[in-house]
Structure formats: C-alpha cells, structure tokens
Short mmCIF file of C-alpha atoms and ligand atoms in Angstrom, two decimals:
data_model
loop_
_atom_site.label_atom_id
_atom_site.label_comp_id
_atom_site.label_asym_id
_atom_site.label_seq_id
_atom_site.Cartn_x
_atom_site.Cartn_y
_atom_site.Cartn_z
CA MET A 1 212.37 122.21 13.07
CA LEU A 2 209.35 121.58 15.24
CA TYR A 3 210.56 119.06 17.80
CA SER A 4 208.13 116.29 16.96
CA ASP A 5 206.68 114.54 13.87
CA ASN A 6 203.09 115.38 14.75
CA LEU A 7 203.70 119.13 14.66
CA SER A 8 203.91 121.29 11.56
CA ILE A 9 203.08 124.75 10.29
CA SER A 10 199.99 125.66 8.27
CA PRO A 11 199.93 127.97 5.25
CA GLU A 12 198.58 130.68 7.63
CA ASN A 13 201.74 130.27 9.70
CA HIS A 14 199.84 128.57 12.54
CA LEU A 15 200.98 125.61 14.57
CA LEU A 16 199.32 122.39 13.43
CA ILE A 17 198.93 119.51 15.88
CA GLY A 18 198.30 116.58 13.58
CA SER A 19 195.88 118.18 11.13
CA HIS A 20 194.40 120.60 13.68
CA ASP A 21 195.11 124.32 13.79
CA ALA A 22 196.21 125.12 17.35
CA VAL A 23 194.92 128.68 17.16
CA ALA A 24 191.46 127.48 16.11
CA LEU A 25 191.48 124.93 18.95
CA ALA A 26 192.33 127.66 21.44
CA ARG A 27 189.50 129.77 20.08
CA GLU A 28 186.98 126.92 20.20
CA PHE A 29 187.83 125.44 23.60
CA GLY A 30 189.38 128.42 25.40
CA THR A 31 192.73 128.59 27.16
CA PRO A 32 194.64 127.29 29.00
CA LEU A 33 193.97 124.08 27.12
CA TYR A 34 195.66 120.71 27.31
CA VAL A 35 195.73 119.10 23.89
CA LEU A 36 196.37 115.38 23.71
CA ASP A 37 197.32 114.04 20.31
CA GLU A 38 195.71 110.66 20.69
CA ASP A 39 197.30 109.33 17.51
CA THR A 40 200.75 109.95 18.98
CA MET A 41 199.82 108.29 22.26
CA ARG A 42 198.46 105.25 20.42
CA ARG A 43 201.54 105.09 18.17
CA ASN A 44 203.78 105.06 21.23
CA CYS A 45 201.74 102.29 22.86
CA ARG A 46 202.12 100.20 19.71
CA LYS A 47 205.81 100.96 19.47
CA TYR A 48 206.34 99.49 22.94
CA ARG A 49 204.24 96.45 22.21
CA ASP A 50 205.95 95.79 18.86
CA LEU A 51 209.48 96.35 20.14
CA LEU A 52 208.89 93.96 23.02
CA ARG A 53 207.47 91.36 20.67
CA GLU A 54 210.36 91.72 18.22
CA ASN A 55 213.14 91.67 20.78
CA TYR A 56 212.02 89.34 23.51
CA PRO A 57 211.26 85.66 22.95
CA GLY A 58 209.52 85.35 26.32
CA GLN A 59 206.14 86.80 27.24
CA SER A 60 205.93 90.53 27.81
CA LEU A 61 203.51 93.26 28.76
CA ALA A 62 203.88 97.02 28.65
CA LEU A 63 201.92 98.95 31.26
CA PHE A 64 201.10 102.61 30.88
CA ALA A 65 202.10 104.43 34.07
CA SER A 66 198.85 106.18 34.95
CA LYS A 67 200.63 108.77 37.10
CA ALA A 68 201.86 110.41 33.89
CA LEU A 69 198.29 111.11 32.75
CA CYS A 70 195.21 109.54 34.24
CA THR A 71 191.77 110.20 32.79
CA LEU A 72 188.90 107.96 31.75
CA HIS A 73 189.75 108.56 28.12
CA THR A 74 193.47 107.73 28.43
CA ALA A 75 192.57 104.59 30.37
CA ARG A 76 190.35 103.56 27.49
CA ILE A 77 193.10 104.24 24.93
CA THR A 78 195.53 102.19 27.01
CA ALA A 79 193.11 99.26 27.16
CA GLU A 80 192.30 99.45 23.45
CA GLU A 81 195.98 99.36 22.60
CA GLY A 82 196.41 96.22 24.66
CA LEU A 83 198.60 97.68 27.40
CA GLY A 84 198.19 97.05 31.09
CA ALA A 85 198.37 99.89 33.62
CA ASP A 86 200.38 100.89 36.63
CA ALA A 87 198.34 102.64 39.31
CA VAL A 88 199.68 104.27 42.43
CA SER A 89 196.66 105.39 44.43
CA GLY A 90 193.03 104.70 45.13
CA GLY A 91 192.18 107.55 42.77
CA GLU A 92 194.04 105.96 39.87
CA ILE A 93 192.56 102.54 40.64
CA TYR A 94 189.11 104.11 40.78
CA THR A 95 189.62 105.89 37.45
CA LEU A 96 190.84 102.74 35.68
CA HIS A 97 187.97 100.71 37.07
CA ALA A 98 185.42 103.39 36.14
CA ALA A 99 186.80 103.38 32.59
CA GLY A 100 186.16 99.64 32.35
CA PHE A 101 189.87 98.84 32.30
CA PRO A 102 190.76 95.12 32.52
CA MET A 103 191.82 95.22 36.18
CA GLU A 104 193.69 91.92 35.96
CA LYS A 105 196.29 93.85 33.94
CA VAL A 106 196.80 96.47 36.66
CA PHE A 107 199.84 96.63 38.95
CA PHE A 108 199.15 98.59 42.12
CA HIS A 109 202.15 100.57 43.37
CA GLY A 110 202.77 103.04 46.15
CA ASN A 111 204.96 103.24 49.23
CA ASN A 112 202.13 103.81 51.66
CA LYS A 113 198.90 102.26 50.46
CA THR A 114 196.17 102.90 52.99
CA LEU A 115 193.83 100.20 54.23
CA GLU A 116 191.04 101.81 52.21
CA GLU A 117 193.13 101.80 49.05
CA ILE A 118 194.11 98.18 49.57
CA ALA A 119 190.47 97.23 50.04
CA LEU A 120 189.34 99.22 47.00
CA ALA A 121 192.03 97.72 44.76
CA MET A 122 191.30 94.20 45.94
CA ASP A 123 187.56 94.60 45.51
CA CYS A 124 188.12 95.93 41.98
CA GLY A 125 190.04 92.77 41.12
CA THR A 126 193.43 94.43 40.69
CA GLY A 127 195.79 91.83 39.24
CA TYR A 128 198.99 92.52 41.15
CA PHE A 129 200.00 94.44 44.22
CA VAL A 130 203.55 95.75 44.16
CA VAL A 131 204.25 95.57 47.87
CA ASP A 132 206.61 98.18 49.27
CA ASN A 133 207.42 97.08 52.80
CA ALA A 134 206.78 94.59 55.60
CA GLU A 135 203.88 96.49 57.16
CA GLU A 136 202.14 96.61 53.83
CA LEU A 137 202.77 92.91 53.27
CA ARG A 138 200.94 92.24 56.52
CA ARG A 139 198.07 94.50 55.47
CA VAL A 140 197.71 92.98 52.02
CA ASN A 141 197.79 89.46 53.42
CA ALA A 142 195.11 90.39 55.98
CA ALA A 143 192.90 92.04 53.36
CA ALA A 144 193.21 88.97 51.12
CA ARG A 145 192.46 86.67 54.05
CA ALA A 146 189.33 88.67 54.85
CA ARG A 147 188.21 88.09 51.26
CA ASN A 148 189.23 84.47 51.29
CA LYS A 149 191.60 84.90 48.38
CA VAL A 150 195.26 84.65 47.51
CA GLN A 151 196.57 87.96 46.17
CA PRO A 152 199.37 87.88 43.59
CA ILE A 153 202.16 90.24 44.64
CA LEU A 154 205.60 91.45 43.66
CA PHE A 155 207.97 93.26 45.94
CA ARG A 156 209.42 96.59 45.00
CA VAL A 157 213.16 96.17 45.26
CA LYS A 158 215.67 99.01 45.19
CA PRO A 159 218.64 97.56 43.38
CA GLY A 160 221.21 100.05 44.68
CA ILE A 161 221.60 101.97 41.45
CA ASP A 162 222.18 105.68 41.49
CA CYS A 163 221.41 106.93 37.98
CA HIS A 164 221.96 110.38 36.52
CA THR A 165 218.71 112.26 36.69
CA HIS A 166 217.08 114.92 38.85
CA GLU A 167 217.36 114.19 42.60
CA TYR A 168 213.59 114.24 43.00
CA ILE A 169 212.96 111.47 40.47
CA LYS A 170 215.73 109.01 41.43
CA THR A 171 214.42 105.89 43.09
CA GLY A 172 216.90 103.04 42.65
CA GLN A 173 219.41 103.99 45.36
CA ILE A 174 219.35 102.75 48.95
CA ASP A 175 218.40 106.18 50.29
CA SER A 176 214.92 106.11 48.76
CA LYS A 177 211.51 106.00 50.38
CA PHE A 178 210.48 103.28 47.93
CA GLY A 179 210.87 99.56 48.36
CA VAL A 180 213.21 97.15 50.08
CA ALA A 181 216.98 97.16 49.63
CA LEU A 182 218.86 94.42 47.87
CA GLU A 183 222.31 94.99 49.27
CA THR A 184 221.32 94.79 52.95
CA GLY A 185 219.46 91.49 52.54
CA GLU A 186 216.16 93.23 53.31
CA ALA A 187 214.73 92.17 49.95
CA PHE A 188 215.58 88.51 50.49
CA GLU A 189 214.17 88.55 54.02
CA ILE A 190 210.80 89.99 53.01
CA HIS A 191 210.40 87.28 50.38
CA LYS A 192 211.09 84.71 53.07
CA THR A 193 208.37 86.27 55.24
CA ALA A 194 205.93 86.25 52.33
CA ALA A 195 206.60 82.59 51.58
CA ALA A 196 205.08 81.74 54.95
CA LEU A 197 201.91 83.81 54.44
CA PRO A 198 198.89 81.92 53.10
CA ASN A 199 197.02 84.78 51.40
CA VAL A 200 199.71 86.27 49.18
CA ARG A 201 201.62 84.63 46.38
CA VAL A 202 204.89 86.12 45.15
CA GLU A 203 204.67 86.28 41.36
CA GLY A 204 207.74 88.33 40.59
CA VAL A 205 210.05 91.19 41.42
CA HIS A 206 209.69 94.86 40.60
CA CYS A 207 212.20 97.67 40.42
CA HIS A 208 212.09 101.21 39.06
CA ILE A 209 215.35 103.10 39.14
CA GLY A 210 214.09 106.58 38.31
CA SER A 211 212.64 108.73 35.59
CA GLN A 212 213.93 110.74 32.58
CA ILE A 213 217.06 108.54 32.34
CA PHE A 214 219.24 108.79 29.24
CA GLU A 215 221.61 105.87 29.82
CA ILE A 216 220.70 102.27 29.13
CA ASP A 217 223.43 100.71 31.28
CA PRO A 218 221.72 101.39 34.64
CA PHE A 219 218.66 99.47 33.41
CA CYS A 220 220.88 96.53 32.36
CA GLU A 221 222.65 96.63 35.69
CA ALA A 222 219.24 96.56 37.42
CA VAL A 223 218.39 93.47 35.34
CA ARG A 224 221.58 91.71 36.49
CA ARG A 225 220.96 92.50 40.15
CA VAL A 226 217.28 91.59 40.16
CA MET A 227 217.84 88.39 38.17
CA ALA A 228 220.46 87.40 40.76
CA LEU A 229 217.81 87.91 43.46
CA ILE A 230 215.32 85.80 41.49
CA ALA A 231 217.93 83.01 41.27
CA SER A 232 218.63 83.17 44.98
CA LEU A 233 214.90 83.05 45.77
CA ARG A 234 214.69 79.89 43.70
CA ASP A 235 217.81 78.33 45.21
CA SER A 236 217.19 79.20 48.86
CA LEU A 237 213.41 79.36 49.14
CA GLY A 238 212.23 77.28 46.20
CA MET A 239 210.26 80.36 45.18
CA GLU A 240 209.48 80.90 41.52
CA ALA A 241 209.31 84.62 40.70
CA ARG A 242 208.14 84.46 37.11
CA ILE A 243 207.60 88.19 36.48
CA LEU A 244 210.37 90.71 36.06
CA ASN A 245 208.90 94.21 36.20
CA LEU A 246 211.58 96.77 35.35
CA GLY A 247 209.47 99.88 35.89
CA GLY A 248 209.57 102.85 33.56
CA GLY A 249 212.03 105.68 33.35
CA ILE A 250 213.49 105.93 29.87
CA GLY A 251 214.02 109.60 29.06
CA ILE A 252 212.45 111.61 26.25
CA ARG A 253 213.52 114.66 24.32
CA TYR A 254 211.97 117.87 25.55
CA GLY A 255 214.30 120.14 23.60
CA THR A 256 217.71 120.36 22.00
CA GLN A 257 219.40 119.89 25.37
CA ASP A 258 218.16 116.29 25.58
CA ASP A 259 219.64 113.32 23.79
CA PRO A 260 217.80 110.17 24.85
CA PRO A 261 218.67 106.83 23.26
CA PRO A 262 216.24 105.43 20.69
CA LEU A 263 213.54 103.31 22.30
CA ALA A 264 214.59 100.38 20.13
CA ASP A 265 218.12 100.45 21.61
CA TYR A 266 216.76 100.53 25.15
CA ILE A 267 214.44 97.57 24.60
CA CYS A 268 217.01 95.63 22.60
CA GLN A 269 219.74 96.01 25.23
CA VAL A 270 217.51 95.39 28.22
CA THR A 271 215.97 92.26 26.71
CA ALA A 272 219.44 91.01 25.71
CA ALA A 273 220.61 91.46 29.30
CA ILE A 274 217.65 89.46 30.59
CA GLN A 275 218.27 86.62 28.16
CA GLU A 276 221.96 86.53 29.01
CA GLU A 277 221.31 86.45 32.77
CA ALA A 278 218.60 83.81 32.41
CA ARG A 279 221.05 81.60 30.49
CA ARG A 280 223.85 82.19 32.96
CA LEU A 281 221.68 81.50 36.02
CA GLY A 282 219.67 78.66 34.48
CA LEU A 283 216.38 80.53 34.87
CA SER A 284 213.53 80.37 32.43
CA LEU A 285 212.77 83.68 30.72
CA PRO A 286 210.61 85.79 33.01
CA LEU A 287 207.45 87.51 31.87
CA LEU A 288 208.89 90.95 31.21
CA VAL A 289 206.85 93.96 32.31
CA LEU A 290 207.80 97.57 31.53
CA GLU A 291 205.98 100.62 32.87
CA PRO A 292 206.56 103.60 30.58
CA GLY A 293 204.71 106.80 31.38
CA ARG A 294 206.54 109.77 29.91
CA ALA A 295 207.65 107.89 26.79
CA ILE A 296 204.05 107.04 25.92
CA VAL A 297 202.32 110.31 26.54
CA GLY A 298 204.88 113.12 26.98
CA PRO A 299 205.31 113.95 23.29
CA ALA A 300 201.55 113.62 22.73
CA GLY A 301 200.75 116.75 24.74
CA VAL A 302 200.71 120.46 23.92
CA THR A 303 199.41 123.17 26.24
CA LEU A 304 197.89 126.29 24.71
CA TYR A 305 197.77 129.59 26.57
CA THR A 306 196.73 133.13 25.76
CA VAL A 307 199.38 135.76 26.30
CA GLY A 308 198.23 138.50 28.67
CA SER A 309 201.00 140.97 29.29
CA VAL A 310 204.46 141.32 27.81
CA LYS A 311 206.69 143.16 30.26
CA ASN A 312 210.08 144.23 29.01
CA ILE A 313 212.43 145.28 31.80
CA PRO A 314 215.31 146.95 29.93
CA GLY A 315 218.64 145.33 30.63
CA VAL A 316 216.98 142.67 32.78
CA ARG A 317 214.53 140.42 30.91
CA THR A 318 211.19 140.20 29.17
CA TYR A 319 208.33 138.51 30.98
CA VAL A 320 205.63 137.00 28.80
CA ALA A 321 202.69 136.27 31.10
CA VAL A 322 200.18 133.57 30.19
CA ASP A 323 196.77 132.61 31.58
CA GLY A 324 198.05 129.44 33.30
CA GLY A 325 201.32 128.58 35.00
CA MET A 326 202.67 126.34 37.73
CA THR A 327 199.11 125.21 38.42
CA ASP A 328 198.91 123.39 35.08
CA ASN A 329 202.64 122.78 34.57
CA PRO A 330 204.73 122.72 37.76
CA ARG A 331 207.68 121.01 36.04
CA TYR A 332 209.88 124.11 35.69
CA ILE A 333 209.44 125.14 39.29
CA LEU A 334 209.99 121.55 40.48
CA TYR A 335 212.76 120.27 38.23
CA GLY A 336 213.89 123.19 36.06
CA ALA A 337 212.36 121.25 33.16
CA ARG A 338 212.80 122.82 29.73
CA HIS A 339 209.65 122.46 27.64
CA PRO A 340 209.93 124.18 24.25
CA ALA A 341 207.50 127.01 23.51
CA LEU A 342 206.42 128.94 20.45
CA VAL A 343 203.85 131.51 19.39
CA ALA A 344 201.20 129.34 17.75
CA ASN A 345 199.81 132.10 15.54
CA ARG A 346 203.30 132.95 14.24
CA ALA A 347 204.70 129.46 14.38
CA GLY A 348 207.03 129.59 11.38
CA ASP A 349 208.69 132.91 12.29
CA PRO A 350 212.21 132.81 13.68
CA PRO A 351 212.70 133.63 17.36
CA VAL A 352 213.59 137.26 17.98
CA ARG A 353 214.68 137.16 21.62
CA ALA A 354 214.92 135.00 24.70
CA VAL A 355 212.08 135.55 27.14
CA THR A 356 210.81 134.35 30.49
CA ILE A 357 207.40 132.78 30.33
CA ALA A 358 205.53 133.53 33.53
CA GLY A 359 202.31 132.14 34.92
CA LYS A 360 199.56 134.09 36.66
CA CYS A 361 200.05 132.77 40.18
CA CYS A 362 200.93 135.03 43.04
CA GLU A 363 204.44 133.68 43.32
CA SER A 364 207.69 134.86 41.67
CA GLY A 365 208.80 131.31 41.02
CA ASP A 366 205.70 130.67 38.94
CA LEU A 367 207.55 130.36 35.64
CA ILE A 368 207.18 127.98 32.76
CA ALA A 369 210.48 128.79 31.11
CA GLU A 370 213.45 131.13 31.29
CA GLY A 371 215.80 132.07 28.48
CA MET A 372 213.30 130.68 25.96
CA PRO A 373 213.92 131.89 22.39
CA LEU A 374 210.57 133.12 21.15
CA GLN A 375 209.03 134.79 18.12
CA ALA A 376 207.76 138.35 18.37
CA VAL A 377 204.93 138.20 20.88
CA GLN A 378 202.10 140.45 21.97
CA PRO A 379 199.01 140.31 24.18
CA GLY A 380 196.33 138.08 22.69
CA ASP A 381 198.78 135.72 20.98
CA ILE A 382 198.43 131.98 21.55
CA LEU A 383 201.47 130.43 23.17
CA ALA A 384 202.06 126.71 22.73
CA VAL A 385 204.19 124.82 25.24
CA LEU A 386 205.24 121.46 23.87
CA VAL A 387 205.79 117.93 25.20
CA THR A 388 203.39 118.48 28.08
CA GLY A 389 201.50 115.19 27.88
CA ALA A 390 203.20 113.63 30.90
CA TYR A 391 203.12 114.94 34.47
CA ASN A 392 201.36 118.20 33.65
CA TYR A 393 197.63 117.60 34.05
CA SER A 394 198.42 114.82 36.52
CA MET A 395 200.35 117.25 38.75
CA ALA A 396 198.02 120.21 38.27
CA SER A 397 196.67 122.07 41.28
CA ASN A 398 194.13 124.72 42.20
CA TYR A 399 196.69 127.07 43.75
CA ASN A 400 195.25 130.58 43.93
CA ARG A 401 191.92 128.86 43.23
CA LEU A 402 192.67 128.66 39.54
CA PRO A 403 190.37 126.15 37.83
CA ARG A 404 192.18 123.30 36.09
CA PRO A 405 192.17 123.60 32.29
CA ALA A 406 190.12 121.49 29.92
CA MET A 407 191.69 118.69 27.91
CA ILE A 408 190.85 117.67 24.38
CA ALA A 409 191.94 114.62 22.42
CA LEU A 410 192.72 114.77 18.71
CA ARG A 411 192.35 111.77 16.46
CA GLU A 412 192.90 112.24 12.74
CA ASP A 413 190.28 114.83 11.80
CA GLU A 414 188.29 114.43 15.00
CA LYS A 415 188.53 116.34 18.24
CA LYS A 416 186.87 115.55 21.48
CA LEU A 417 186.61 117.21 24.87
CA ILE A 418 187.86 114.59 27.36
CA VAL A 419 188.19 116.64 30.54
CA ARG A 420 185.89 119.59 31.17
CA ARG A 421 187.40 122.88 32.29
CA GLU A 422 186.87 123.30 36.02
CA SER A 423 184.38 125.94 36.99
CA TYR A 424 184.35 128.21 40.01
CA GLU A 425 181.53 126.01 41.34
CA ASP A 426 183.93 123.07 41.12
CA ILE A 427 186.43 125.08 43.11
CA ILE A 428 184.08 125.55 46.07
CA ARG A 429 182.34 122.17 45.73
CA ASN A 430 183.80 120.69 48.89
CA ASP A 431 183.80 123.83 50.98
CA ILE A 432 181.36 124.02 53.87
CA LEU A 433 180.12 127.40 55.02
N1 LLP B 501 206.82 102.90 37.37
C1 LLP B 501 207.01 103.42 38.59
C2 LLP B 501 206.98 102.54 39.75
C3 LLP B 501 207.21 104.79 38.74
O1 LLP B 501 207.39 105.29 39.96
C4 LLP B 501 207.19 105.64 37.60
C5 LLP B 501 207.36 107.08 37.74
C6 LLP B 501 206.98 105.05 36.35
C7 LLP B 501 206.81 103.68 36.26
C8 LLP B 501 206.93 105.85 35.07
O2 LLP B 501 208.12 106.51 34.84
P1 LLP B 501 208.38 107.26 33.43
O3 LLP B 501 208.42 106.20 32.35
O4 LLP B 501 207.26 108.19 33.22
O5 LLP B 501 209.68 107.94 33.62
N2 LLP B 501 206.72 114.01 38.15
C9 LLP B 501 208.00 113.70 37.57
C10 LLP B 501 208.15 112.24 37.27
C11 LLP B 501 207.92 111.34 38.45
C12 LLP B 501 207.99 109.90 38.08
C13 LLP B 501 207.46 109.04 39.17
N3 LLP B 501 207.46 107.67 38.87
C14 LLP B 501 208.22 114.56 36.33
O6 LLP B 501 207.40 115.41 36.03
O7 LLP B 501 209.27 114.44 35.69
#
C-alpha cells in the first residue's frame, strides 16, 4: 500500500514516482529535492474542472490557490489546464504575471494588501480584488480612480462557521483576522459603502472557512449563509453579486489517520446546496468559484532526503536525521502534520520500527515526523516523505542559512528542473557588508 496511485515499487525495490526511480532522481539532482509529479497535478486540475461541469448547471471556475505552491512552472500548468489562480501577495501576483498567466482570471486576496501590492496587481490587470476590510476598500477605490478604471471586487466575508481543523488554519469564525463578519451586519454595511464608490464594482462574495476540512456540511452551511447575504444585497441595495467564491479547504489524505470525503461528494453536495438556495431565494445561479490548493498539488509532491545519522537512544527513541528539515517542511512543527515516509531504496520492505525523523536545524523541535514506522535504515539511504506538494516549498525558509532545495517536475518519461537549488551566493545575495 503506497498511499497514492502515482507511487509504486520497482523490481529493484525502489520507490517509483510515476515511471521515475526516486533513488536515481536523488542521485541526479541531489538532495533534499522536491519532486512534483506534474501528471498528478494536471489530473487534479482536470478533476475539479470536470466535476464542476458535471454537477453545476451554472458557470464555474476553479482557481488554483497559489499559496500552496507558487512557481513559474506551476503557474504555467495551471493556465494550460484552464484554471484561474488565487494570489495573496505581490510576490504571487508577480510570479503569475511573469509566467504569462491570464491575469483576468486572478483573484487577489490578503488581509493587509499594501499600497504597492494594490498598485502592482492593478497594473498587471488582475481580474478581481477580494477586499478584506473598509480601509482596503478605500485604498482599492483610490488606486482605481488614479488609473481611471472601475475595479471588480468581492468582499471576503466570514460566515461565522467554526469547522473542525487545526486552530491555525481556521478562518470562517468571527474571531479571525480575515474578512468582514456576517452576523454583526459588518458585511452588509461594507457592501453599502462600496455601492456609493465610483471606482469599484461589487461582482460577488467570497468566503473561505478554513483548510484541511473533512466535513462537507460546513461548506453547505457557508453556502446558505452567503446566499442569504447575496439575496439581502439584492433586496436592500439593488446590488447584483453574481459570483459566489467559496474558497478552498477540502481536506486530503496524508496517511491512514485521514479520511477525507471523495471530491465528487464535496462538489456534488456544495453545488446542490447552491441550486437549492438559489431556487428558494429566487436568485439566478451564481458563477461558482472554488479555490483548491492542497487538493490540487498536495498528493503531487514527494520530498527526497539523504539520511545522515541514525541515532538509537535505547529505551527512548531512534532519531533518523536527514539533510533537510523544518526549513523545507515546517508542517510538523507548525501543525503536527503527519506526512508518510519510507526508505526509497528499500521501498517494498516492511517497516521494522517506529522512528523520529529529524532535520538538521539547530533546534530540537526540528522534526518531520515522530512515531513513523520505517524500514531498516542506515546512513546514505534515500528517505522519501510523501504528499509534500502543498505548503512545503511555499513555506520554506533559510533558517540556519540552509539553501532551499531544488524542485523538479515529472511528466510521463520526462523530468525537468523547475526551481534551481539555492546556492550559498543566493544566501548572501542581499547582504551588505
Ligand atoms: N482560498 C483562500 C482564501 C485561502 O486562504 C486558502 C488557504 C485557500 C483558498 C486554499 O486552501 P486549501 O484548498 O489549500 O486548503 N499552511 C497551511 C495551510 C494554510 C491555508 C491558508 N489558506 C498548511 O500547511 O496546512
């Protein structure tokens, strides 16, 4: 059992990612190495597009949430697969634009967009701004006025939904730094303010209730609450919010502990809820936008490391130290995330003991996994950590001045370097002596 359809074991007992031998990849490109299985990413993009088309009679658009993995190459894949993109910073906008992404299909998020970011996004022709608060509304209107244009916007609404996921990645509840609250009337009021501004046009409503969510009901409840707001905007302000952007957040399976619903069930139930509410409230079907990040790219990633030391502390635990760590995958230290791991050059062997996988940073908490069942392991082995496509490279750092790893993309029999390994020169590039 190898967690995911794109992984298998070769006759030499090596991990295969698609048709590529992980041990050979590690040898060729060095470690740590991010491996992106482009075929899996593309398949997931298509799955979203097809499921939306099959289940929703209105118009729809899936956006890839760039924050999960943002590189020129992934932006190009996203565009080629016909998805739009969610961007959350000047850096993500810049990357999409540099990749030649169709900027009219970009939704610009963020709870504190700076004036520079607003200007950059507007000058790049970003399709929609998802406005977070009243100050930002003022700024976006002013920037649009200065350019003599009317900027399409949506407001980020927090629908008052507290879903079951890690505290750090919940966003739908009133106590959140993101967006305007529904239940206090704040959301309605900000729409009223916007209606009077000449250089913004409200095109729809956005909400995102959190990430790595395994229940579908909270999404349907968000639909009901936001559709009620859309109806009240129509009734009280004569405002037509034609886009319903429900954010991302559906959970994926990292390991046996996770049991997410099938994507088809999520899309089927959410689209049914929209159709039911539209009927009930006499609204036409909104253009439905979803913003998956993890579900598109999480399962497409594998990180390869070389094992350095194996330290067995009798009666305590065994530390398996690798040549990366929290700098390339901070998800264990941040969320206690459980990414599966295996010895790539002994991939088919059964696990012999539970180990702690440690990084090389000068910090005891720098772990990638604890209690991880692992095959026999020794220095020089290649360790593969799975399901690392989302929020690994994008959250990587240079702590301890470790250079960020390279990333390669695999497509059928081809492999391509898409992000160069950082060098020590890169590390000091911005230092001034
Ligand atoms: N849309 C918005 C407005 C978001 O804030 C996010 C994620 C997404 C879409 C995509 O959510 P997804 O489909 O990937 O769950 N660093 C954390 C995840 C933070 C998610 C932030 N927002 C992690 O490693 O789990």
